[in-house]
Amino acid sequence: MTAVPAAAPGAPPELRVGGLTPLTTVDYPGELAAVVFCQGCPWRCRYCHNGHLLPPRSPDLIPWAEVRTFLQSRRGLLDAVVFSGGEPTLQPTLAAAMNEVRALGFKIGLHTSGAFPARLKALLPLLDWVGLDIKALPADYPAVTGVPGSGERAWASLALLLDAGVAFQVRTTPMPGRDGPAELAVLRERLAALGVRDHRVQRCRTEHTLDPSLAEPNPGG
């Protein structure tokens, strides 16, 4: 990855990109996609395994122009581009980047925690598909994210998607210690009652968690 040069005075800010996956078949269901990992996240989930994407800035950012050039070379080969993170909606330049990518002919996907419902609402006209991370019931969020009120924001984003008509999938990666069958059953029932039809539960990867106490012991260590 190449460090971002200093922007010229008066130049518009660019999307801060912390990583790029050139090809994936799992991050946008049914489509061949690239994934742009946006730098920065307002939450500090104890089981996060992308800790390098949490700070708003990094010395290893990929210039947006480099990402754009790569995507131009993949026209006709890829179907979609997914903006992931970190938390993409943290950055005010996200809509401009999505418009550039859509102009290249790609479908637009978004992976989001739902941390900024108002920003998500503004982006809905640009989106073809959303993967929304619902971590737990609203009251349980602060124990996961470390941020009061985070659960209400995430579930408000879910309500927006349920009303918007945009294709979406709810993804839950339960935090160790809060991943028992009874807790997951309550969460599934709550989501189904709201009208969620596509809910996937994913296994937590614990080898690089933000909170080392959640890591599974190494049987050979």
PDB file of N, CA, C and O in Angstrom, residues 55-129:
ATOM      1  N   PRO A  55      -8.577   3.712  13.827  1.00  0.00           N
ATOM      2  CA  PRO A  55      -8.211   5.137  13.881  1.00  0.00           C
ATOM      3  C   PRO A  55      -8.686   5.870  12.631  1.00  0.00           C
ATOM      4  O   PRO A  55      -8.727   5.282  11.534  1.00  0.00           O
ATOM      5  N   PRO A  56      -9.034   7.140  12.745  1.00  0.00           N
ATOM      6  CA  PRO A  56      -9.514   7.872  11.573  1.00  0.00           C
ATOM      7  C   PRO A  56      -8.452   8.061  10.505  1.00  0.00           C
ATOM      8  O   PRO A  56      -8.776   8.259   9.336  1.00  0.00           O
ATOM      9  N   ARG A  57      -7.199   8.002  10.894  1.00  0.00           N
ATOM     10  CA  ARG A  57      -6.121   8.165   9.917  1.00  0.00           C
ATOM     11  C   ARG A  57      -5.060   7.089  10.120  1.00  0.00           C
ATOM     12  O   ARG A  57      -4.947   6.501  11.186  1.00  0.00           O
ATOM     13  N   SER A  58      -4.298   6.844   9.066  1.00  0.00           N
ATOM     14  CA  SER A  58      -3.255   5.822   9.097  1.00  0.00           C
ATOM     15  C   SER A  58      -2.145   6.237   8.145  1.00  0.00           C
ATOM     16  O   SER A  58      -2.416   6.866   7.105  1.00  0.00           O
ATOM     17  N   PRO A  59      -0.891   5.896   8.434  1.00  0.00           N
ATOM     18  CA  PRO A  59       0.201   6.213   7.507  1.00  0.00           C
ATOM     19  C   PRO A  59       0.175   5.345   6.252  1.00  0.00           C
ATOM     20  O   PRO A  59       0.918   5.613   5.306  1.00  0.00           O
ATOM     21  N   ASP A  60      -0.668   4.311   6.237  1.00  0.00           N
ATOM     22  CA  ASP A  60      -0.676   3.363   5.121  1.00  0.00           C
ATOM     23  C   ASP A  60      -1.931   3.468   4.262  1.00  0.00           C
ATOM     24  O   ASP A  60      -2.347   2.499   3.639  1.00  0.00           O
ATOM     25  N   LEU A  61      -2.542   4.637   4.212  1.00  0.00           N
ATOM     26  CA  LEU A  61      -3.738   4.805   3.405  1.00  0.00           C
ATOM     27  C   LEU A  61      -3.422   4.617   1.915  1.00  0.00           C
ATOM     28  O   LEU A  61      -2.331   4.939   1.443  1.00  0.00           O
ATOM     29  N   ILE A  62      -4.410   4.098   1.192  1.00  0.00           N
ATOM     30  CA  ILE A  62      -4.300   3.948  -0.258  1.00  0.00           C
ATOM     31  C   ILE A  62      -4.958   5.167  -0.900  1.00  0.00           C
ATOM     32  O   ILE A  62      -6.123   5.451  -0.614  1.00  0.00           O
ATOM     33  N   PRO A  63      -4.266   5.896  -1.750  1.00  0.00           N
ATOM     34  CA  PRO A  63      -4.877   7.075  -2.375  1.00  0.00           C
ATOM     35  C   PRO A  63      -6.136   6.685  -3.155  1.00  0.00           C
ATOM     36  O   PRO A  63      -6.153   5.668  -3.863  1.00  0.00           O
ATOM     37  N   TRP A  64      -7.172   7.512  -3.040  1.00  0.00           N
ATOM     38  CA  TRP A  64      -8.411   7.232  -3.756  1.00  0.00           C
ATOM     39  C   TRP A  64      -8.174   7.158  -5.267  1.00  0.00           C
ATOM     40  O   TRP A  64      -8.792   6.348  -5.966  1.00  0.00           O
ATOM     41  N   ALA A  65      -7.282   7.974  -5.791  1.00  0.00           N
ATOM     42  CA  ALA A  65      -6.993   7.937  -7.226  1.00  0.00           C
ATOM     43  C   ALA A  65      -6.470   6.568  -7.641  1.00  0.00           C
ATOM     44  O   ALA A  65      -6.770   6.077  -8.740  1.00  0.00           O
ATOM     45  N   GLU A  66      -5.706   5.931  -6.760  1.00  0.00           N
ATOM     46  CA  GLU A  66      -5.187   4.594  -7.044  1.00  0.00           C
ATOM     47  C   GLU A  66      -6.318   3.573  -7.064  1.00  0.00           C
ATOM     48  O   GLU A  66      -6.354   2.675  -7.916  1.00  0.00           O
ATOM     49  N   VAL A  67      -7.247   3.709  -6.131  1.00  0.00           N
ATOM     50  CA  VAL A  67      -8.409   2.819  -6.104  1.00  0.00           C
ATOM     51  C   VAL A  67      -9.249   3.014  -7.364  1.00  0.00           C
ATOM     52  O   VAL A  67      -9.683   2.048  -8.007  1.00  0.00           O
ATOM     53  N   ARG A  68      -9.481   4.249  -7.723  1.00  0.00           N
ATOM     54  CA  ARG A  68     -10.284   4.557  -8.912  1.00  0.00           C
ATOM     55  C   ARG A  68      -9.650   3.969 -10.174  1.00  0.00           C
ATOM     56  O   ARG A  68     -10.341   3.395 -11.023  1.00  0.00           O
ATOM     57  N   THR A  69      -8.333   4.090 -10.300  1.00  0.00           N
ATOM     58  CA  THR A  69      -7.641   3.535 -11.462  1.00  0.00           C
ATOM     59  C   THR A  69      -7.783   2.014 -11.507  1.00  0.00           C
ATOM     60  O   THR A  69      -8.008   1.431 -12.583  1.00  0.00           O
ATOM     61  N   PHE A  70      -7.666   1.387 -10.352  1.00  0.00           N
ATOM     62  CA  PHE A  70      -7.853  -0.061 -10.296  1.00  0.00           C
ATOM     63  C   PHE A  70      -9.259  -0.445 -10.758  1.00  0.00           C
ATOM     64  O   PHE A  70      -9.428  -1.379 -11.561  1.00  0.00           O
ATOM     65  N   LEU A  71     -10.267   0.253 -10.260  1.00  0.00           N
ATOM     66  CA  LEU A  71     -11.641  -0.081 -10.614  1.00  0.00           C
ATOM     67  C   LEU A  71     -11.901   0.152 -12.105  1.00  0.00           C
ATOM     68  O   LEU A  71     -12.635  -0.612 -12.738  1.00  0.00           O
ATOM     69  N   GLN A  72     -11.308   1.182 -12.662  1.00  0.00           N
ATOM     70  CA  GLN A  72     -11.460   1.410 -14.093  1.00  0.00           C
ATOM     71  C   GLN A  72     -10.930   0.217 -14.892  1.00  0.00           C
ATOM     72  O   GLN A  72     -11.503  -0.148 -15.924  1.00  0.00           O
ATOM     73  N   SER A  73      -9.870  -0.406 -14.394  1.00  0.00           N
ATOM     74  CA  SER A  73      -9.295  -1.558 -15.090  1.00  0.00           C
ATOM     75  C   SER A  73     -10.130  -2.819 -14.928  1.00  0.00           C
ATOM     76  O   SER A  73      -9.891  -3.808 -15.629  1.00  0.00           O
ATOM     77  N   ARG A  74     -11.114  -2.796 -14.034  1.00  0.00           N
ATOM     78  CA  ARG A  74     -11.945  -3.974 -13.786  1.00  0.00           C
ATOM     79  C   ARG A  74     -13.355  -3.830 -14.345  1.00  0.00           C
ATOM     80  O   ARG A  74     -14.215  -4.658 -14.080  1.00  0.00           O
ATOM     81  N   ARG A  75     -13.584  -2.789 -15.143  1.00  0.00           N
ATOM     82  CA  ARG A  75     -14.896  -2.635 -15.759  1.00  0.00           C
ATOM     83  C   ARG A  75     -15.151  -3.805 -16.705  1.00  0.00           C
ATOM     84  O   ARG A  75     -14.316  -4.170 -17.516  1.00  0.00           O
ATOM     85  N   GLY A  76     -16.329  -4.410 -16.567  1.00  0.00           N
ATOM     86  CA  GLY A  76     -16.667  -5.581 -17.357  1.00  0.00           C
ATOM     87  C   GLY A  76     -16.215  -6.886 -16.733  1.00  0.00           C
ATOM     88  O   GLY A  76     -16.626  -7.963 -17.194  1.00  0.00           O
ATOM     89  N   LEU A  77     -15.374  -6.822 -15.705  1.00  0.00           N
ATOM     90  CA  LEU A  77     -14.892  -8.025 -15.023  1.00  0.00           C
ATOM     91  C   LEU A  77     -15.536  -8.195 -13.650  1.00  0.00           C
ATOM     92  O   LEU A  77     -15.746  -9.321 -13.199  1.00  0.00           O
ATOM     93  N   LEU A  78     -15.825  -7.085 -12.990  1.00  0.00           N
ATOM     94  CA  LEU A  78     -16.497  -7.104 -11.695  1.00  0.00           C
ATOM     95  C   LEU A  78     -17.906  -6.550 -11.846  1.00  0.00           C
ATOM     96  O   LEU A  78     -18.173  -5.734 -12.720  1.00  0.00           O
ATOM     97  N   ASP A  79     -18.789  -7.002 -10.956  1.00  0.00           N
ATOM     98  CA  ASP A  79     -20.172  -6.526 -10.979  1.00  0.00           C
ATOM     99  C   ASP A  79     -20.400  -5.367 -10.028  1.00  0.00           C
ATOM    100  O   ASP A  79     -21.240  -4.496 -10.292  1.00  0.00           O
ATOM    101  N   ALA A  80     -19.688  -5.372  -8.908  1.00  0.00           N
ATOM    102  CA  ALA A  80     -20.036  -4.455  -7.824  1.00  0.00           C
ATOM    103  C   ALA A  80     -18.797  -4.045  -7.040  1.00  0.00           C
ATOM    104  O   ALA A  80     -17.749  -4.699  -7.095  1.00  0.00           O
ATOM    105  N   VAL A  81     -18.959  -2.962  -6.296  1.00  0.00           N
ATOM    106  CA  VAL A  81     -17.950  -2.504  -5.345  1.00  0.00           C
ATOM    107  C   VAL A  81     -18.638  -2.316  -4.004  1.00  0.00           C
ATOM    108  O   VAL A  81     -19.684  -1.665  -3.909  1.00  0.00           O
ATOM    109  N   VAL A  82     -18.052  -2.905  -2.972  1.00  0.00           N
ATOM    110  CA  VAL A  82     -18.599  -2.812  -1.622  1.00  0.00           C
ATOM    111  C   VAL A  82     -17.717  -1.885  -0.794  1.00  0.00           C
ATOM    112  O   VAL A  82     -16.492  -2.049  -0.753  1.00  0.00           O
ATOM    113  N   PHE A  83     -18.329  -0.924  -0.148  1.00  0.00           N
ATOM    114  CA  PHE A  83     -17.624  -0.045   0.777  1.00  0.00           C
ATOM    115  C   PHE A  83     -17.809  -0.614   2.184  1.00  0.00           C
ATOM    116  O   PHE A  83     -18.935  -0.724   2.679  1.00  0.00           O
ATOM    117  N   SER A  84     -16.690  -0.983   2.793  1.00  0.00           N
ATOM    118  CA  SER A  84     -16.716  -1.626   4.104  1.00  0.00           C
ATOM    119  C   SER A  84     -15.808  -0.836   5.041  1.00  0.00           C
ATOM    120  O   SER A  84     -15.449   0.301   4.765  1.00  0.00           O
ATOM    121  N   GLY A  85     -15.479  -1.419   6.179  1.00  0.00           N
ATOM    122  CA  GLY A  85     -14.644  -0.666   7.106  1.00  0.00           C
ATOM    123  C   GLY A  85     -14.010  -1.536   8.167  1.00  0.00           C
ATOM    124  O   GLY A  85     -13.938  -2.743   7.983  1.00  0.00           O
ATOM    125  N   GLY A  86     -13.674  -0.817   9.253  1.00  0.00           N
ATOM    126  CA  GLY A  86     -14.085   0.463   9.719  1.00  0.00           C
ATOM    127  C   GLY A  86     -15.601   0.673   9.600  1.00  0.00           C
ATOM    128  O   GLY A  86     -16.374  -0.254   9.518  1.00  0.00           O
ATOM    129  N   GLU A  87     -15.969   1.942   9.604  1.00  0.00           N
ATOM    130  CA  GLU A  87     -17.367   2.320   9.374  1.00  0.00           C
ATOM    131  C   GLU A  87     -17.408   3.353   8.249  1.00  0.00           C
ATOM    132  O   GLU A  87     -17.055   4.519   8.460  1.00  0.00           O
ATOM    133  N   PRO A  88     -17.821   2.938   7.045  1.00  0.00           N
ATOM    134  CA  PRO A  88     -17.771   3.845   5.895  1.00  0.00           C
ATOM    135  C   PRO A  88     -18.543   5.140   6.092  1.00  0.00           C
ATOM    136  O   PRO A  88     -18.101   6.199   5.625  1.00  0.00           O
ATOM    137  N   THR A  89     -19.701   5.077   6.758  1.00  0.00           N
ATOM    138  CA  THR A  89     -20.536   6.274   6.875  1.00  0.00           C
ATOM    139  C   THR A  89     -19.941   7.322   7.814  1.00  0.00           C
ATOM    140  O   THR A  89     -20.483   8.422   7.945  1.00  0.00           O
ATOM    141  N   LEU A  90     -18.818   7.002   8.444  1.00  0.00           N
ATOM    142  CA  LEU A  90     -18.105   7.993   9.253  1.00  0.00           C
ATOM    143  C   LEU A  90     -17.558   9.125   8.384  1.00  0.00           C
ATOM    144  O   LEU A  90     -17.422  10.261   8.838  1.00  0.00           O
ATOM    145  N   GLN A  91     -17.259   8.812   7.110  1.00  0.00           N
ATOM    146  CA  GLN A  91     -16.586   9.768   6.247  1.00  0.00           C
ATOM    147  C   GLN A  91     -17.581  10.551   5.376  1.00  0.00           C
ATOM    148  O   GLN A  91     -18.364   9.952   4.636  1.00  0.00           O
ATOM    149  N   PRO A  92     -17.534  11.870   5.422  1.00  0.00           N
ATOM    150  CA  PRO A  92     -18.475  12.675   4.630  1.00  0.00           C
ATOM    151  C   PRO A  92     -18.231  12.600   3.129  1.00  0.00           C
ATOM    152  O   PRO A  92     -19.085  12.999   2.339  1.00  0.00           O
ATOM    153  N   THR A  93     -17.080  12.072   2.710  1.00  0.00           N
ATOM    154  CA  THR A  93     -16.772  11.967   1.282  1.00  0.00           C
ATOM    155  C   THR A  93     -17.272  10.657   0.673  1.00  0.00           C
ATOM    156  O   THR A  93     -17.050  10.407  -0.511  1.00  0.00           O
ATOM    157  N   LEU A  94     -17.969   9.838   1.454  1.00  0.00           N
ATOM    158  CA  LEU A  94     -18.399   8.533   0.958  1.00  0.00           C
ATOM    159  C   LEU A  94     -19.340   8.651  -0.228  1.00  0.00           C
ATOM    160  O   LEU A  94     -19.213   7.924  -1.222  1.00  0.00           O
ATOM    161  N   ALA A  95     -20.305   9.557  -0.163  1.00  0.00           N
ATOM    162  CA  ALA A  95     -21.274   9.688  -1.251  1.00  0.00           C
ATOM    163  C   ALA A  95     -20.584  10.053  -2.558  1.00  0.00           C
ATOM    164  O   ALA A  95     -20.922   9.510  -3.624  1.00  0.00           O
ATOM    165  N   ALA A  96     -19.617  10.950  -2.506  1.00  0.00           N
ATOM    166  CA  ALA A  96     -18.900  11.336  -3.719  1.00  0.00           C
ATOM    167  C   ALA A  96     -18.149  10.150  -4.313  1.00  0.00           C
ATOM    168  O   ALA A  96     -18.139   9.947  -5.537  1.00  0.00           O
ATOM    169  N   ALA A  97     -17.523   9.358  -3.446  1.00  0.00           N
ATOM    170  CA  ALA A  97     -16.809   8.174  -3.925  1.00  0.00           C
ATOM    171  C   ALA A  97     -17.778   7.174  -4.548  1.00  0.00           C
ATOM    172  O   ALA A  97     -17.498   6.586  -5.606  1.00  0.00           O
ATOM    173  N   MET A  98     -18.937   6.976  -3.922  1.00  0.00           N
ATOM    174  CA  MET A  98     -19.932   6.060  -4.480  1.00  0.00           C
ATOM    175  C   MET A  98     -20.428   6.541  -5.842  1.00  0.00           C
ATOM    176  O   MET A  98     -20.614   5.733  -6.764  1.00  0.00           O
ATOM    177  N   ASN A  99     -20.623   7.834  -5.978  1.00  0.00           N
ATOM    178  CA  ASN A  99     -21.067   8.370  -7.265  1.00  0.00           C
ATOM    179  C   ASN A  99     -20.029   8.122  -8.350  1.00  0.00           C
ATOM    180  O   ASN A  99     -20.378   7.792  -9.497  1.00  0.00           O
ATOM    181  N   GLU A 100     -18.747   8.263  -8.014  1.00  0.00           N
ATOM    182  CA  GLU A 100     -17.696   7.982  -8.985  1.00  0.00           C
ATOM    183  C   GLU A 100     -17.721   6.517  -9.409  1.00  0.00           C
ATOM    184  O   GLU A 100     -17.577   6.196 -10.596  1.00  0.00           O
ATOM    185  N   VAL A 101     -17.897   5.632  -8.437  1.00  0.00           N
ATOM    186  CA  VAL A 101     -17.897   4.202  -8.733  1.00  0.00           C
ATOM    187  C   VAL A 101     -19.135   3.815  -9.537  1.00  0.00           C
ATOM    188  O   VAL A 101     -19.062   3.007 -10.477  1.00  0.00           O
ATOM    189  N   ARG A 102     -20.268   4.380  -9.199  1.00  0.00           N
ATOM    190  CA  ARG A 102     -21.489   4.095  -9.962  1.00  0.00           C
ATOM    191  C   ARG A 102     -21.335   4.567 -11.410  1.00  0.00           C
ATOM    192  O   ARG A 102     -21.819   3.916 -12.340  1.00  0.00           O
ATOM    193  N   ALA A 103     -20.659   5.706 -11.605  1.00  0.00           N
ATOM    194  CA  ALA A 103     -20.448   6.213 -12.961  1.00  0.00           C
ATOM    195  C   ALA A 103     -19.585   5.270 -13.793  1.00  0.00           C
ATOM    196  O   ALA A 103     -19.658   5.294 -15.034  1.00  0.00           O
ATOM    197  N   LEU A 104     -18.799   4.427 -13.135  1.00  0.00           N
ATOM    198  CA  LEU A 104     -17.996   3.428 -13.844  1.00  0.00           C
ATOM    199  C   LEU A 104     -18.813   2.204 -14.235  1.00  0.00           C
ATOM    200  O   LEU A 104     -18.310   1.322 -14.930  1.00  0.00           O
ATOM    201  N   GLY A 105     -20.058   2.130 -13.764  1.00  0.00           N
ATOM    202  CA  GLY A 105     -20.940   1.038 -14.147  1.00  0.00           C
ATOM    203  C   GLY A 105     -21.089  -0.067 -13.126  1.00  0.00           C
ATOM    204  O   GLY A 105     -21.708  -1.096 -13.409  1.00  0.00           O
ATOM    205  N   PHE A 106     -20.570   0.137 -11.906  1.00  0.00           N
ATOM    206  CA  PHE A 106     -20.643  -0.893 -10.880  1.00  0.00           C
ATOM    207  C   PHE A 106     -21.875  -0.713 -10.000  1.00  0.00           C
ATOM    208  O   PHE A 106     -22.309   0.412  -9.743  1.00  0.00           O
ATOM    209  N   LYS A 107     -22.413  -1.828  -9.518  1.00  0.00           N
ATOM    210  CA  LYS A 107     -23.387  -1.775  -8.440  1.00  0.00           C
ATOM    211  C   LYS A 107     -22.662  -1.357  -7.166  1.00  0.00           C
ATOM    212  O   LYS A 107     -21.456  -1.591  -7.012  1.00  0.00           O
ATOM    213  N   ILE A 108     -23.424  -0.771  -6.234  1.00  0.00           N
ATOM    214  CA  ILE A 108     -22.834  -0.259  -4.998  1.00  0.00           C
ATOM    215  C   ILE A 108     -23.373  -1.034  -3.808  1.00  0.00           C
ATOM    216  O   ILE A 108     -24.587  -1.102  -3.580  1.00  0.00           O
ATOM    217  N   GLY A 109     -22.445  -1.620  -3.053  1.00  0.00           N
ATOM    218  CA  GLY A 109     -22.788  -2.283  -1.800  1.00  0.00           C
ATOM    219  C   GLY A 109     -22.184  -1.548  -0.629  1.00  0.00           C
ATOM    220  O   GLY A 109     -21.184  -0.826  -0.773  1.00  0.00           O
ATOM    221  N   LEU A 110     -22.777  -1.715   0.535  1.00  0.00           N
ATOM    222  CA  LEU A 110     -22.290  -1.063   1.750  1.00  0.00           C
ATOM    223  C   LEU A 110     -22.344  -2.040   2.904  1.00  0.00           C
ATOM    224  O   LEU A 110     -23.366  -2.686   3.137  1.00  0.00           O
ATOM    225  N   HIS A 111     -21.239  -2.167   3.624  1.00  0.00           N
ATOM    226  CA  HIS A 111     -21.215  -2.845   4.913  1.00  0.00           C
ATOM    227  C   HIS A 111     -21.217  -1.768   5.987  1.00  0.00           C
ATOM    228  O   HIS A 111     -20.338  -0.895   5.990  1.00  0.00           O
ATOM    229  N   THR A 112     -22.162  -1.798   6.895  1.00  0.00           N
ATOM    230  CA  THR A 112     -22.246  -0.756   7.915  1.00  0.00           C
ATOM    231  C   THR A 112     -22.707  -1.316   9.243  1.00  0.00           C
ATOM    232  O   THR A 112     -23.462  -2.296   9.293  1.00  0.00           O
ATOM    233  N   SER A 113     -22.264  -0.672  10.304  1.00  0.00           N
ATOM    234  CA  SER A 113     -22.741  -0.995  11.642  1.00  0.00           C
ATOM    235  C   SER A 113     -24.033  -0.265  11.964  1.00  0.00           C
ATOM    236  O   SER A 113     -24.645  -0.513  12.990  1.00  0.00           O
ATOM    237  N   GLY A 114     -24.417   0.674  11.094  1.00  0.00           N
ATOM    238  CA  GLY A 114     -25.600   1.485  11.371  1.00  0.00           C
ATOM    239  C   GLY A 114     -25.354   2.574  12.379  1.00  0.00           C
ATOM    240  O   GLY A 114     -26.294   3.108  12.977  1.00  0.00           O
ATOM    241  N   ALA A 115     -24.094   2.958  12.557  1.00  0.00           N
ATOM    242  CA  ALA A 115     -23.751   3.935  13.598  1.00  0.00           C
ATOM    243  C   ALA A 115     -24.301   5.327  13.334  1.00  0.00           C
ATOM    244  O   ALA A 115     -24.465   6.119  14.265  1.00  0.00           O
ATOM    245  N   PHE A 116     -24.597   5.634  12.059  1.00  0.00           N
ATOM    246  CA  PHE A 116     -25.064   6.971  11.695  1.00  0.00           C
ATOM    247  C   PHE A 116     -26.326   6.854  10.848  1.00  0.00           C
ATOM    248  O   PHE A 116     -26.267   6.944   9.608  1.00  0.00           O
ATOM    249  N   PRO A 117     -27.484   6.678  11.463  1.00  0.00           N
ATOM    250  CA  PRO A 117     -28.724   6.475  10.696  1.00  0.00           C
ATOM    251  C   PRO A 117     -29.024   7.595   9.707  1.00  0.00           C
ATOM    252  O   PRO A 117     -29.452   7.326   8.578  1.00  0.00           O
ATOM    253  N   ALA A 118     -28.823   8.846  10.098  1.00  0.00           N
ATOM    254  CA  ALA A 118     -29.137   9.959   9.196  1.00  0.00           C
ATOM    255  C   ALA A 118     -28.253   9.923   7.952  1.00  0.00           C
ATOM    256  O   ALA A 118     -28.716  10.196   6.834  1.00  0.00           O
ATOM    257  N   ARG A 119     -27.001   9.583   8.129  1.00  0.00           N
ATOM    258  CA  ARG A 119     -26.097   9.491   6.980  1.00  0.00           C
ATOM    259  C   ARG A 119     -26.476   8.307   6.093  1.00  0.00           C
ATOM    260  O   ARG A 119     -26.405   8.392   4.859  1.00  0.00           O
ATOM    261  N   LEU A 120     -26.857   7.206   6.704  1.00  0.00           N
ATOM    262  CA  LEU A 120     -27.313   6.051   5.927  1.00  0.00           C
ATOM    263  C   LEU A 120     -28.539   6.421   5.103  1.00  0.00           C
ATOM    264  O   LEU A 120     -28.642   6.064   3.918  1.00  0.00           O
ATOM    265  N   LYS A 121     -29.464   7.147   5.699  1.00  0.00           N
ATOM    266  CA  LYS A 121     -30.674   7.552   4.979  1.00  0.00           C
ATOM    267  C   LYS A 121     -30.327   8.366   3.743  1.00  0.00           C
ATOM    268  O   LYS A 121     -30.914   8.185   2.661  1.00  0.00           O
ATOM    269  N   ALA A 122     -29.371   9.266   3.868  1.00  0.00           N
ATOM    270  CA  ALA A 122     -28.971  10.103   2.737  1.00  0.00           C
ATOM    271  C   ALA A 122     -28.306   9.287   1.627  1.00  0.00           C
ATOM    272  O   ALA A 122     -28.375   9.659   0.450  1.00  0.00           O
ATOM    273  N   LEU A 123     -27.682   8.163   1.989  1.00  0.00           N
ATOM    274  CA  LEU A 123     -26.981   7.336   1.008  1.00  0.00           C
ATOM    275  C   LEU A 123     -27.897   6.342   0.290  1.00  0.00           C
ATOM    276  O   LEU A 123     -27.507   5.794  -0.748  1.00  0.00           O
ATOM    277  N   LEU A 124     -29.075   6.105   0.825  1.00  0.00           N
ATOM    278  CA  LEU A 124     -29.936   5.046   0.286  1.00  0.00           C
ATOM    279  C   LEU A 124     -30.166   5.142  -1.225  1.00  0.00           C
ATOM    280  O   LEU A 124     -30.167   4.105  -1.904  1.00  0.00           O
ATOM    281  N   PRO A 125     -30.349   6.335  -1.811  1.00  0.00           N
ATOM    282  CA  PRO A 125     -30.555   6.388  -3.265  1.00  0.00           C
ATOM    283  C   PRO A 125     -29.367   5.880  -4.081  1.00  0.00           C
ATOM    284  O   PRO A 125     -29.528   5.571  -5.270  1.00  0.00           O
ATOM    285  N   LEU A 126     -28.193   5.799  -3.469  1.00  0.00           N
ATOM    286  CA  LEU A 126     -26.987   5.352  -4.176  1.00  0.00           C
ATOM    287  C   LEU A 126     -26.741   3.862  -4.030  1.00  0.00           C
ATOM    288  O   LEU A 126     -25.858   3.316  -4.704  1.00  0.00           O
ATOM    289  N   LEU A 127     -27.487   3.186  -3.172  1.00  0.00           N
ATOM    290  CA  LEU A 127     -27.158   1.819  -2.786  1.00  0.00           C
ATOM    291  C   LEU A 127     -28.014   0.792  -3.500  1.00  0.00           C
ATOM    292  O   LEU A 127     -29.214   0.959  -3.665  1.00  0.00           O
ATOM    293  N   ASP A 128     -27.347  -0.311  -3.891  1.00  0.00           N
ATOM    294  CA  ASP A 128     -28.048  -1.460  -4.463  1.00  0.00           C
ATOM    295  C   ASP A 128     -28.229  -2.574  -3.442  1.00  0.00           C
ATOM    296  O   ASP A 128     -29.144  -3.382  -3.561  1.00  0.00           O
ATOM    297  N   TRP A 129     -27.347  -2.618  -2.458  1.00  0.00           N
ATOM    298  CA  TRP A 129     -27.408  -3.678  -1.443  1.00  0.00           C
ATOM    299  C   TRP A 129     -26.658  -3.214  -0.201  1.00  0.00           C
ATOM    300  O   TRP A 129     -25.641  -2.489  -0.299  1.00  0.00           O
TER     301      TRP A 129
END
